[in-house]
CSV table of C-alpha atoms in Angstrom, one decimal:
chain,number,residue,atom,x,y,z
H,1,MET,CA,26.0,-31.7,-23.4
H,2,ALA,CA,23.4,-29.0,-22.8
H,3,GLU,CA,22.9,-26.6,-25.7
H,4,THR,CA,23.8,-23.0,-25.0
H,5,ARG,CA,21.2,-20.6,-26.2
H,6,PRO,CA,22.3,-17.2,-27.7
H,7,LEU,CA,21.8,-14.3,-25.2
H,8,TYR,CA,19.7,-11.5,-26.5
H,9,LEU,CA,19.5,-8.4,-24.3
H,10,GLY,CA,18.0,-5.8,-26.6
H,11,PRO,CA,15.4,-4.1,-24.4
H,12,ARG,CA,17.6,-4.4,-21.3
H,13,LEU,CA,20.6,-2.8,-23.2
H,14,ARG,CA,18.4,0.0,-24.5
H,15,ARG,CA,17.0,0.7,-21.0
H,16,LEU,CA,20.5,0.7,-19.6
H,17,ARG,CA,21.6,3.2,-22.2
H,18,ARG,CA,18.7,5.5,-21.5
H,19,GLU,CA,19.2,5.3,-17.8
H,20,LEU,CA,22.8,6.3,-18.2
H,21,GLY,CA,21.7,9.2,-20.5
H,22,LEU,CA,23.8,7.9,-23.4
H,23,THR,CA,23.3,8.1,-27.2
H,24,GLN,CA,24.1,5.0,-29.3
H,25,GLN,CA,27.2,6.8,-30.5
H,26,ALA,CA,28.4,7.5,-26.9
H,27,MET,CA,27.8,3.8,-25.8
H,28,ALA,CA,29.6,2.6,-29.0
H,29,ASP,CA,32.6,4.8,-28.0
H,30,ASP,CA,32.6,3.5,-24.5
H,31,LEU,CA,32.5,-0.2,-25.7
H,32,GLU,CA,34.8,0.4,-28.6
H,33,ILE,CA,32.3,-0.9,-31.2
H,34,SER,CA,30.3,0.8,-34.0
H,35,PRO,CA,27.0,2.6,-33.4
H,36,SER,CA,25.4,0.3,-35.9
H,37,TYR,CA,26.4,-2.7,-33.8
H,38,VAL,CA,24.8,-1.1,-30.7
H,39,ALA,CA,21.6,-0.7,-32.8
H,40,LEU,CA,21.7,-4.3,-33.9
H,41,LEU,CA,22.1,-5.5,-30.2
H,42,GLU,CA,19.2,-3.3,-29.1
H,43,ARG,CA,16.9,-4.7,-31.8
H,44,ASN,CA,17.9,-8.3,-30.8
H,45,GLN,CA,19.4,-8.8,-34.3
H,46,ARG,CA,22.7,-9.8,-32.7
H,47,PRO,CA,23.3,-11.9,-29.6
H,48,VAL,CA,25.5,-10.5,-26.8
H,49,THR,CA,28.7,-12.5,-26.7
H,50,ALA,CA,30.5,-13.4,-23.5
H,51,GLU,CA,33.2,-10.9,-24.3
H,52,MET,CA,30.7,-8.1,-24.8
H,53,LEU,CA,28.9,-9.1,-21.6
H,54,VAL,CA,32.2,-8.7,-19.6
H,55,ARG,CA,32.9,-5.4,-21.4
H,56,LEU,CA,29.5,-4.0,-20.5
H,57,ALA,CA,29.9,-5.1,-16.9
H,58,ARG,CA,33.4,-3.6,-16.6
H,59,THR,CA,32.6,-0.4,-18.4
H,60,TYR,CA,29.5,0.5,-16.5
H,61,ARG,CA,30.4,-1.2,-13.2
H,62,LEU,CA,27.5,-3.7,-13.3
H,63,GLU,CA,27.1,-7.2,-12.0
H,64,ILE,CA,27.3,-9.8,-14.9
H,65,GLY,CA,24.5,-11.8,-13.3
H,66,ASP,CA,22.1,-8.8,-13.4
H,67,LEU,CA,23.0,-8.1,-17.0
H,68,ALA,CA,22.7,-11.8,-18.1
H,69,SER,CA,19.3,-12.4,-16.7
H,70,GLU,CA,17.0,-12.5,-19.7
H,71,ASP,CA,14.3,-10.0,-20.3
H,72,GLY,CA,12.2,-12.7,-22.0
H,73,GLU,CA,11.7,-14.5,-18.7
H,74,ASP,CA,10.5,-11.3,-17.1
H,75,TYR,CA,8.2,-10.5,-20.0
H,76,ALA,CA,6.8,-14.0,-19.9
H,77,ARG,CA,6.0,-13.7,-16.2
H,78,ARG,CA,4.4,-10.2,-16.6
H,79,LEU,CA,2.5,-11.2,-19.8
H,80,SER,CA,1.1,-14.3,-17.9
H,81,ASP,CA,-0.1,-12.0,-15.1
H,82,VAL,CA,-1.8,-9.6,-17.5
H,83,LEU,CA,-3.4,-12.4,-19.5
H,84,ARG,CA,-5.0,-13.8,-16.3
H,85,ASP,CA,-7.3,-10.8,-16.4
H,86,PRO,CA,-10.8,-12.3,-16.6
H,87,ILE,CA,-11.5,-10.2,-19.7
H,88,PHE,CA,-9.3,-12.8,-21.5
H,89,ALA,CA,-11.0,-15.8,-19.8
H,90,ASP,CA,-12.7,-17.1,-23.0
H,91,ILE,CA,-9.4,-17.0,-25.1
H,92,ASP,CA,-7.2,-20.1,-25.2
H,93,LEU,CA,-3.7,-18.8,-24.3
H,94,PRO,CA,-1.3,-21.7,-23.9
H,95,ALA,CA,1.7,-20.9,-21.6
H,96,LEU,CA,4.1,-22.0,-24.4
H,97,GLU,CA,2.7,-19.4,-26.8
H,98,VAL,CA,3.0,-16.7,-24.2
H,99,SER,CA,6.6,-17.7,-23.6
H,100,ASP,CA,7.4,-17.7,-27.3
H,101,ILE,CA,6.0,-14.2,-27.7
H,102,ALA,CA,8.0,-12.9,-24.7
H,103,MET,CA,11.3,-14.6,-25.8
H,104,SER,CA,11.0,-13.9,-29.6
H,105,PHE,CA,9.2,-10.6,-29.7
H,106,PRO,CA,10.2,-8.5,-26.6
H,107,GLY,CA,9.1,-5.3,-28.4
H,108,VAL,CA,5.6,-6.7,-28.9
H,109,SER,CA,5.6,-7.9,-25.3
H,110,GLU,CA,6.5,-4.4,-24.1
H,111,ALA,CA,3.7,-2.9,-26.3
H,112,LEU,CA,1.1,-5.3,-25.0
H,113,LEU,CA,2.1,-4.6,-21.3
H,114,ARG,CA,1.9,-0.8,-21.9
H,115,LEU,CA,-1.4,-1.1,-23.6
H,116,HIS,CA,-2.9,-3.2,-20.8
H,117,GLY,CA,-1.5,-0.7,-18.3
H,118,ALA,CA,-3.1,2.2,-20.1
H,119,TYR,CA,-6.4,0.2,-20.3
H,120,THR,CA,-6.3,-0.5,-16.5
H,121,ARG,CA,-5.7,3.2,-15.7
H,122,GLU,CA,-8.5,4.4,-18.0
H,123,GLN,CA,-10.8,1.8,-16.5
H,124,GLN,CA,-10.0,3.1,-13.0
H,125,ALA,CA,-10.4,6.7,-14.0
H,126,LEU,CA,-13.7,6.0,-15.7
H,127,ALA,CA,-15.0,4.1,-12.7
H,128,GLU,CA,-14.1,6.9,-10.4
H,129,GLN,CA,-15.8,9.4,-12.7
H,130,ARG,CA,-19.0,7.4,-12.8
H,131,ALA,CA,-19.0,6.5,-9.1
H,132,ALA,CA,-18.1,10.0,-7.8
H,133,GLY,CA,-21.4,11.6,-8.9
H,134,PRO,CA,-22.5,15.1,-7.7
H,135,GLY,CA,-20.7,16.6,-4.8
H,136,ALA,CA,-17.6,14.4,-5.1
H,137,GLU,CA,-15.5,17.6,-5.0
H,138,GLU,CA,-16.2,17.9,-1.3
H,139,ASN,CA,-14.1,14.8,-0.6
H,140,GLU,CA,-11.1,16.0,-2.7
H,141,PRO,CA,-9.0,17.2,0.2
H,142,VAL,CA,-9.3,13.8,1.8
H,143,ARG,CA,-8.2,12.1,-1.4
H,144,GLU,CA,-5.3,14.5,-1.8
H,145,ALA,CA,-4.2,13.8,1.7
H,146,GLN,CA,-4.4,10.1,1.1
H,147,ARG,CA,-2.3,10.5,-2.1
H,148,PHE,CA,0.3,12.4,-0.1
H,149,LEU,CA,0.6,9.7,2.5
H,150,ALA,CA,0.6,6.9,-0.1
H,151,ALA,CA,3.4,8.5,-2.1
H,152,ARG,CA,5.6,8.4,0.9
H,153,ARG,CA,4.5,4.9,1.9
H,154,ASN,CA,3.3,6.4,5.1
H,155,TYR,CA,6.9,6.7,6.5
H,156,PHE,CA,8.3,10.1,7.7
H,157,HIS,CA,11.8,9.8,8.9
H,158,PRO,CA,12.1,13.2,10.7
H,159,LEU,CA,9.0,12.4,12.8
H,160,ASP,CA,10.2,8.9,13.6
H,161,THR,CA,13.6,9.9,14.8
H,162,ARG,CA,12.3,12.9,16.7
H,163,ALA,CA,9.7,10.6,18.3
H,164,GLU,CA,12.4,8.2,19.5
H,165,ASP,CA,14.2,11.0,21.2
H,166,LEU,CA,11.0,12.2,22.9
H,167,ALA,CA,10.1,8.6,23.9
H,168,ALA,CA,13.5,8.3,25.7
H,169,GLU,CA,12.9,11.7,27.4
H,170,ILE,CA,9.4,10.7,28.5
H,171,GLU,CA,10.6,7.4,29.9
H,172,GLN,CA,13.3,9.1,31.8
H,173,ALA,CA,10.8,11.6,33.2
H,174,GLY,CA,8.5,8.8,34.5
H,175,GLY,CA,5.8,9.0,31.8
H,176,ALA,CA,4.1,11.5,29.5
H,177,GLU,CA,2.1,13.3,32.2
H,178,ALA,CA,5.2,13.7,34.3
H,179,TRP,CA,7.1,15.0,31.2
H,180,LEU,CA,4.4,17.5,30.5
H,181,LYS,CA,4.4,18.6,34.2
H,182,GLY,CA,8.1,19.4,33.8
H,183,LYS,CA,7.1,21.6,30.9
H,184,GLY,CA,4.6,23.4,33.0
H,185,VAL,CA,1.5,21.6,31.7
H,186,ARG,CA,-0.9,19.9,34.0
H,187,VAL,CA,-3.0,16.9,32.8
H,188,ARG,CA,-6.6,16.7,34.1
H,189,ALA,CA,-9.3,14.2,33.5
H,190,LEU,CA,-12.8,15.6,33.4
H,191,PRO,CA,-16.4,14.2,33.0
H,192,PRO,CA,-17.9,14.2,29.4
H,193,GLU,CA,-20.4,16.9,30.3
H,194,VAL,CA,-17.6,19.2,31.3
H,195,MET,CA,-15.6,18.3,28.2
H,196,MET,CA,-18.6,19.1,26.0
H,197,GLY,CA,-18.0,16.4,23.5
H,198,ALA,CA,-14.2,16.8,23.2
H,199,LEU,CA,-11.9,13.9,24.0
H,200,ARG,CA,-8.9,16.2,24.3
H,201,ARG,CA,-8.7,20.0,24.8
H,202,PHE,CA,-5.8,22.2,25.7
H,203,ASP,CA,-6.5,25.1,28.0
H,204,ARG,CA,-3.8,27.6,27.0
H,205,HIS,CA,-4.7,30.2,29.6
H,206,ASN,CA,-4.2,27.8,32.5
H,207,GLN,CA,-1.7,25.5,30.7
H,208,GLN,CA,-3.8,22.4,31.2
H,209,LEU,CA,-4.4,19.4,29.0
H,210,LEU,CA,-7.9,18.3,29.6
H,211,LEU,CA,-9.0,14.7,28.8
H,212,ASP,CA,-12.3,12.9,28.9
H,213,ASP,CA,-12.2,10.8,32.0
H,214,THR,CA,-14.0,7.8,30.3
H,215,LEU,CA,-11.1,7.2,27.9
H,216,ASP,CA,-9.6,3.8,28.3
H,217,GLY,CA,-5.8,3.4,28.9
H,218,PRO,CA,-4.6,3.2,25.3
H,219,SER,CA,-6.9,6.1,24.2
H,220,ARG,CA,-5.8,8.3,27.0
H,221,ALA,CA,-2.1,7.6,26.3
H,222,PHE,CA,-2.7,8.3,22.6
H,223,GLN,CA,-4.5,11.6,23.2
H,224,THR,CA,-1.7,12.7,25.5
H,225,ALA,CA,1.0,11.7,23.0
H,226,THR,CA,-1.0,13.5,20.3
H,227,HIS,CA,-0.9,16.8,22.3
H,228,ILE,CA,2.9,16.3,22.7
H,229,ALA,CA,3.3,15.8,18.9
H,230,HIS,CA,1.3,18.9,18.1
H,231,THR,CA,3.6,21.0,20.3
H,232,ALA,CA,7.0,19.3,20.5
H,233,MET,CA,7.0,18.2,16.8
H,234,ARG,CA,5.2,21.2,15.3
H,235,SER,CA,8.3,22.5,13.5
H,236,ASP,CA,9.1,19.0,12.1
H,237,ILE,CA,5.5,18.6,10.8
H,238,LYS,CA,5.5,22.1,9.2
H,239,ALA,CA,8.9,21.4,7.5
H,240,ILE,CA,7.4,18.3,5.8
H,241,LEU,CA,4.4,20.2,4.6
H,242,ARG,CA,6.1,23.4,3.7
H,243,VAL,CA,7.7,22.1,0.5
H,244,GLU,CA,4.3,20.9,-0.8
H,245,THR,CA,1.6,22.7,-2.7
H,246,PHE,CA,-2.0,21.6,-2.1
H,247,ALA,CA,-5.2,22.4,-4.0
H,248,SER,CA,-7.0,23.1,-0.7
H,249,GLU,CA,-6.0,24.5,2.7
H,250,THR,CA,-8.2,21.8,4.1
H,251,THR,CA,-5.7,19.2,2.8
H,252,ARG,CA,-2.9,20.8,4.8
H,253,VAL,CA,-5.1,20.8,7.9
H,254,LEU,CA,-5.9,17.1,7.5
H,255,LEU,CA,-2.3,16.3,7.0
H,256,GLN,CA,-1.2,18.3,10.1
H,257,ARG,CA,-3.6,16.2,12.0
H,258,ALA,CA,-2.5,12.9,10.4
H,259,LEU,CA,1.2,13.6,11.0
H,260,ALA,CA,0.5,14.5,14.6
H,261,ALA,CA,-1.2,11.2,15.0
H,262,TYR,CA,1.8,9.5,13.3
H,263,GLY,CA,4.1,11.2,15.7
H,264,ALA,CA,2.0,10.1,18.7
H,265,ALA,CA,2.1,6.5,17.6
H,266,ALA,CA,5.8,6.7,17.0
H,267,MET,CA,6.3,8.0,20.6
H,268,LEU,CA,4.2,5.2,22.1
H,269,MET,CA,5.8,2.5,19.8
H,270,PRO,CA,9.3,3.8,19.1
H,271,TYR,CA,10.6,2.5,15.7
H,272,GLY,CA,13.6,0.4,16.8
H,273,ARG,CA,11.9,-1.4,19.8
H,274,PHE,CA,8.6,-1.8,18.0
H,275,ALA,CA,10.1,-3.1,14.7
H,276,ARG,CA,12.2,-5.7,16.6
H,277,ALA,CA,9.3,-6.8,18.7
H,278,ALA,CA,7.0,-7.0,15.6
H,279,GLU,CA,9.5,-9.4,13.9
H,280,GLN,CA,10.0,-11.4,17.0
H,281,ARG,CA,6.3,-11.8,17.7
H,282,GLY,CA,5.4,-12.6,14.1
H,283,TYR,CA,3.4,-9.4,13.7
H,284,ASP,CA,0.9,-10.6,16.3
H,285,ILE,CA,-1.2,-7.5,16.6
H,286,GLU,CA,-2.8,-8.3,20.0
H,287,ALA,CA,0.5,-9.4,21.5
H,288,LEU,CA,2.1,-6.2,20.4
H,289,GLY,CA,-0.8,-4.2,21.8
H,290,ALA,CA,-0.3,-5.8,25.2
H,291,LEU,CA,3.5,-5.2,25.0
H,292,PHE,CA,3.2,-1.5,24.2
H,293,GLY,CA,-0.1,-0.7,25.9
H,294,ALA,CA,-1.8,0.1,22.6
H,295,SER,CA,-5.1,-0.8,21.0
H,296,PHE,CA,-5.6,-3.2,18.1
H,297,GLU,CA,-6.1,-0.3,15.6
H,298,GLN,CA,-3.1,1.7,16.9
H,299,VAL,CA,-0.8,-1.3,16.5
H,300,ALA,CA,-2.2,-2.1,13.0
H,301,HIS,CA,-1.8,1.5,11.9
H,302,ARG,CA,1.8,1.6,13.3
H,303,LEU,CA,2.7,-1.6,11.4
H,304,THR,CA,2.1,0.3,8.1
H,305,THR,CA,4.9,2.7,8.9
H,306,LEU,CA,7.8,0.4,9.3
H,307,GLN,CA,9.7,1.4,6.2
H,308,ARG,CA,12.9,3.0,7.6
H,309,PRO,CA,15.7,2.6,5.0
H,310,GLY,CA,17.8,-0.3,6.0
H,311,GLU,CA,15.4,-1.4,8.7
H,312,GLU,CA,12.3,-2.1,6.6
H,313,ARG,CA,9.8,-4.7,7.8
H,314,VAL,CA,6.8,-6.2,6.1
H,315,PRO,CA,5.0,-3.6,3.9
H,316,PHE,CA,1.3,-3.5,4.9
H,317,PHE,CA,-1.8,-1.8,3.7
H,318,PHE,CA,-4.5,-0.7,6.1
H,319,LEU,CA,-8.2,-0.1,5.8
H,320,ARG,CA,-10.9,1.0,8.2
H,321,LEU,CA,-14.6,1.0,7.3
H,322,ASP,CA,-18.0,1.0,8.9
H,323,GLU,CA,-20.9,-1.5,8.5
H,324,ALA,CA,-22.2,0.4,5.5
H,325,GLY,CA,-18.9,0.1,3.8
H,326,ASN,CA,-17.9,3.7,4.2
H,327,VAL,CA,-14.0,3.9,4.3
H,328,SER,CA,-12.8,6.3,7.0
H,329,LYS,CA,-9.1,5.5,6.7
H,330,ARG,CA,-6.9,3.8,4.2
H,331,LEU,CA,-3.1,3.6,4.0
H,332,ASP,CA,-1.2,1.7,1.3
H,333,GLY,CA,2.4,0.4,1.7
H,334,ALA,CA,1.9,-2.9,-0.1
H,335,GLY,CA,0.6,-1.9,-3.5
H,336,PHE,CA,-3.0,-2.8,-2.9
H,337,PRO,CA,-5.3,-1.1,-5.5
H,338,PHE,CA,-8.0,0.5,-3.3
H,339,ALA,CA,-11.1,1.7,-5.1
H,340,ALA,CA,-11.3,5.5,-4.9
H,341,HIS,CA,-15.1,5.5,-5.1
H,342,GLY,CA,-17.8,3.0,-4.6
H,343,GLY,CA,-18.0,-0.1,-2.5
H,344,GLY,CA,-15.3,-2.7,-2.2
H,345,CYS,CA,-15.6,-6.4,-2.9
H,346,PRO,CA,-18.2,-8.1,-0.5
H,347,LEU,CA,-16.2,-11.3,-0.8
H,348,TRP,CA,-13.3,-9.8,1.3
H,349,SER,CA,-13.8,-10.8,4.9
H,350,VAL,CA,-13.3,-7.2,6.1
H,351,HIS,CA,-16.9,-6.6,5.2
H,352,GLN,CA,-18.0,-9.7,7.2
H,353,VAL,CA,-16.2,-9.4,10.5
H,354,PHE,CA,-19.2,-7.5,12.0
H,355,ARG,CA,-20.9,-10.9,12.3
H,356,ALA,CA,-18.3,-12.0,14.9
H,357,PRO,CA,-17.1,-8.9,16.8
H,358,ARG,CA,-13.5,-8.9,18.0
H,359,VAL,CA,-12.7,-12.2,16.3
H,360,ILE,CA,-9.7,-12.2,14.0
H,361,HIS,CA,-10.4,-13.3,10.4
H,362,THR,CA,-7.6,-14.2,8.1
H,363,GLN,CA,-7.9,-14.6,4.4
H,364,TRP,CA,-5.9,-15.1,1.2
H,365,LEU,CA,-7.0,-12.8,-1.6
H,366,GLU,CA,-6.5,-13.0,-5.3
H,367,LEU,CA,-7.2,-10.0,-7.6
H,368,PRO,CA,-8.3,-10.4,-11.2
H,369,GLY,CA,-4.8,-9.8,-12.5
H,370,GLY,CA,-3.4,-12.6,-10.4
H,371,GLU,CA,-1.9,-10.5,-7.6
H,372,ARG,CA,-2.2,-12.2,-4.2
H,373,PHE,CA,-2.4,-10.7,-0.7
H,374,PHE,CA,-3.0,-11.9,2.8
H,375,SER,CA,-5.5,-10.1,5.0
H,376,VAL,CA,-6.0,-9.9,8.8
H,377,ALA,CA,-9.3,-8.3,9.8
H,378,ARG,CA,-11.2,-7.6,13.0
H,379,THR,CA,-13.7,-5.2,14.5
H,380,VAL,CA,-12.7,-2.3,16.7
H,381,ALA,CA,-14.9,-0.1,18.8
H,382,SER,CA,-14.6,3.5,20.1
H,383,GLY,CA,-16.7,5.5,22.5
H,384,GLY,CA,-19.5,4.0,24.6
H,385,ASN,CA,-17.6,4.2,27.9
H,386,GLY,CA,-20.6,5.0,30.0
H,387,TYR,CA,-24.3,4.3,30.0
H,388,GLY,CA,-26.2,5.9,27.2
H,389,ARG,CA,-23.1,6.9,25.3
H,390,GLY,CA,-23.0,5.6,21.7
H,391,GLN,CA,-20.4,3.2,20.6
H,392,VAL,CA,-19.0,3.1,17.1
H,393,THR,CA,-17.9,-0.2,15.7
H,394,ARG,CA,-15.7,-0.4,12.6
H,395,ALA,CA,-13.8,-3.0,10.8
H,396,VAL,CA,-10.0,-2.8,10.4
H,397,ALA,CA,-8.0,-4.8,7.9
H,398,LEU,CA,-4.3,-5.1,7.7
H,399,GLY,CA,-2.8,-6.8,4.7
H,400,CYS,CA,0.4,-7.6,2.9
H,401,ALA,CA,1.6,-9.3,-0.3
H,402,ALA,CA,1.1,-13.0,-0.2
H,403,SER,CA,4.9,-13.6,-0.5
H,404,GLU,CA,5.4,-11.8,2.9
H,405,ALA,CA,2.6,-13.7,4.7
H,406,PRO,CA,4.7,-16.6,6.1
H,407,ARG,CA,6.5,-14.0,8.3
H,408,LEU,CA,3.2,-13.4,10.1
H,409,VAL,CA,2.1,-15.7,12.9
H,410,TYR,CA,-1.3,-15.8,11.2
H,411,ALA,CA,0.1,-17.6,8.2
H,412,ARG,CA,3.1,-19.4,9.6
H,413,GLY,CA,3.9,-22.7,7.8
H,414,MET,CA,1.6,-21.9,4.9
H,415,GLU,CA,2.6,-21.8,1.2
H,416,PRO,CA,1.5,-18.6,-0.5
H,417,GLU,CA,1.5,-20.2,-3.9
H,418,THR,CA,-0.7,-23.1,-3.0
H,419,ALA,CA,-3.0,-21.6,-0.3
H,420,GLU,CA,-6.6,-21.4,-1.4
H,421,ALA,CA,-7.4,-17.8,-2.1
H,422,THR,CA,-10.7,-15.9,-2.4
H,423,PRO,CA,-11.1,-14.3,-5.8
H,424,ILE,CA,-12.0,-10.7,-5.2
H,425,GLY,CA,-12.1,-7.5,-7.3
H,426,VAL,CA,-11.2,-3.9,-6.4
H,427,THR,CA,-14.8,-2.8,-7.1
H,428,CYS,CA,-17.5,-4.4,-9.3
H,429,ARG,CA,-17.0,-1.7,-12.0
H,430,LEU,CA,-13.4,-2.8,-12.5
H,431,CYS,CA,-13.8,-6.6,-12.1
H,432,HIS,CA,-14.5,-8.6,-15.2
H,433,ARG,CA,-14.9,-12.0,-13.4
H,434,PRO,CA,-18.0,-13.5,-15.1
H,435,GLU,CA,-18.8,-16.1,-12.4
H,436,CYS,CA,-19.6,-13.9,-9.4
H,437,ALA,CA,-22.9,-14.2,-7.7
H,438,ALA,CA,-22.0,-11.2,-5.4
H,439,ARG,CA,-21.7,-8.7,-8.3
H,440,SER,CA,-23.7,-5.5,-7.8
H,441,VAL,CA,-23.2,-3.8,-11.2
H,442,PRO,CA,-21.7,-4.8,-14.6
H,443,PRO,CA,-18.1,-4.0,-15.2
H,444,ILE,CA,-17.2,-1.0,-17.5
H,445,GLY,CA,-16.8,-2.0,-21.1
H,446,ARG,CA,-19.0,-5.2,-21.0
H,447,ASP,CA,-22.4,-5.5,-22.5
H,448,VAL,CA,-25.1,-7.4,-20.7
H,449,MET,CA,-26.5,-10.3,-22.7
H,450,VAL,CA,-30.3,-10.2,-23.2
H,451,ASP,CA,-31.6,-13.8,-22.6
H,452,ASP,CA,-35.3,-14.2,-21.8
H,453,THR,CA,-35.0,-18.0,-21.7
H,454,ARG,CA,-32.4,-18.4,-19.0
H,455,ARG,CA,-31.5,-16.9,-15.6
H,456,GLY,CA,-28.2,-17.9,-14.1
H,457,ALA,CA,-26.9,-17.8,-10.6
H,458,GLN,CA,-25.0,-14.6,-11.5
H,459,PRO,CA,-27.0,-11.4,-11.7
H,460,TYR,CA,-25.5,-10.5,-15.1
H,461,THR,CA,-24.4,-12.5,-18.2
H,462,PHE,CA,-22.1,-10.8,-20.6
H,463,THR,CA,-21.6,-10.9,-24.3
H,464,ASP,CA,-18.3,-12.0,-25.7
H,465,GLY,CA,-17.4,-8.5,-27.0
């Protein structure tokens, strides 16, 4: 007969008590035990009996299964992830020892996890400080706007619901231009020389929406929808921003523009219809673009917003950059640790798609900490609709956690755990992988070894310290 191990729930019990706002005395009164017994349970000096487990579940209306799942297993998993950091690569850390520490010493495990978390944050801050250099303050409004969007996972419920109503009105009216005509606004397409460099301009005096006549179909639809968002959704956008305080008025201007673009995309690709189609089509970006008359970038951007409570779809992150590696847009809904400053990892295919324009590149990625992601990247182009008019080509990457990848047509039938992944870093300053021929600078905190007798394939060799 299998041996039953004692159940120790010290850290979990302490966390539960703190979440409920209880003292040890108050919990003891609730459970009809002594405060000293609560203290012993929390320090893992007494196991939790079956009777006590039932009493906890009944008193605090919890599921027994949730309570009984051991913290040690969670600590072992998290410790294993942390210890995969390349900074520990030269230390022999058997899985059994890691499991023993997690099971037997949960307090030590928690301390190690907190320490590594603090170390990671300090490394990130130091890298940003060194990489920013003079004049970095000029970009602060952009970073503040990005933080605002990331904190809300790029989903704004009032805009999405309002956009669905507007989309229904527009469809009933026979299209966006017909809807605007019903509001007294005429849409006109004019040559670039008349538009004087503008893609869209609203003539308030004559109540005319003027558009560059060289815009392709998706771009024209998007610019028209953006104008509607700036007018019909103005109060919704202001309500979202009114409760926030920003360091710069420029941040507010940038966010007004970003939220209007969000509203435009939500009108062209209404949440309910688009979310269902995305799931049915396996998140096939090009197929969704054909279905909704949208560009590759517009669809990729819209896929990052599908986080309506109760109707969530795959959480994605999004990145757009040029051939020099300058990031012009990034959105994170999947927990991807973007570098705030400096270049990204050259081993990520988003930096290589320029060699094969408009071809989709898929790639499994693994960060130094063991986190895995799946990326879909392709070039997109804007402008250039006319002889002598410059075209701008950028790369767009859409990614998700590796565990979500099988839901995508691009990774269907593949096993995330066994798929061969490319080891990448957030940025060279934060990546401690010693075996990387693509490294541009040493990581923070590592000394370069001086060796006049040997030159390896890697640009730097590090000391053990």
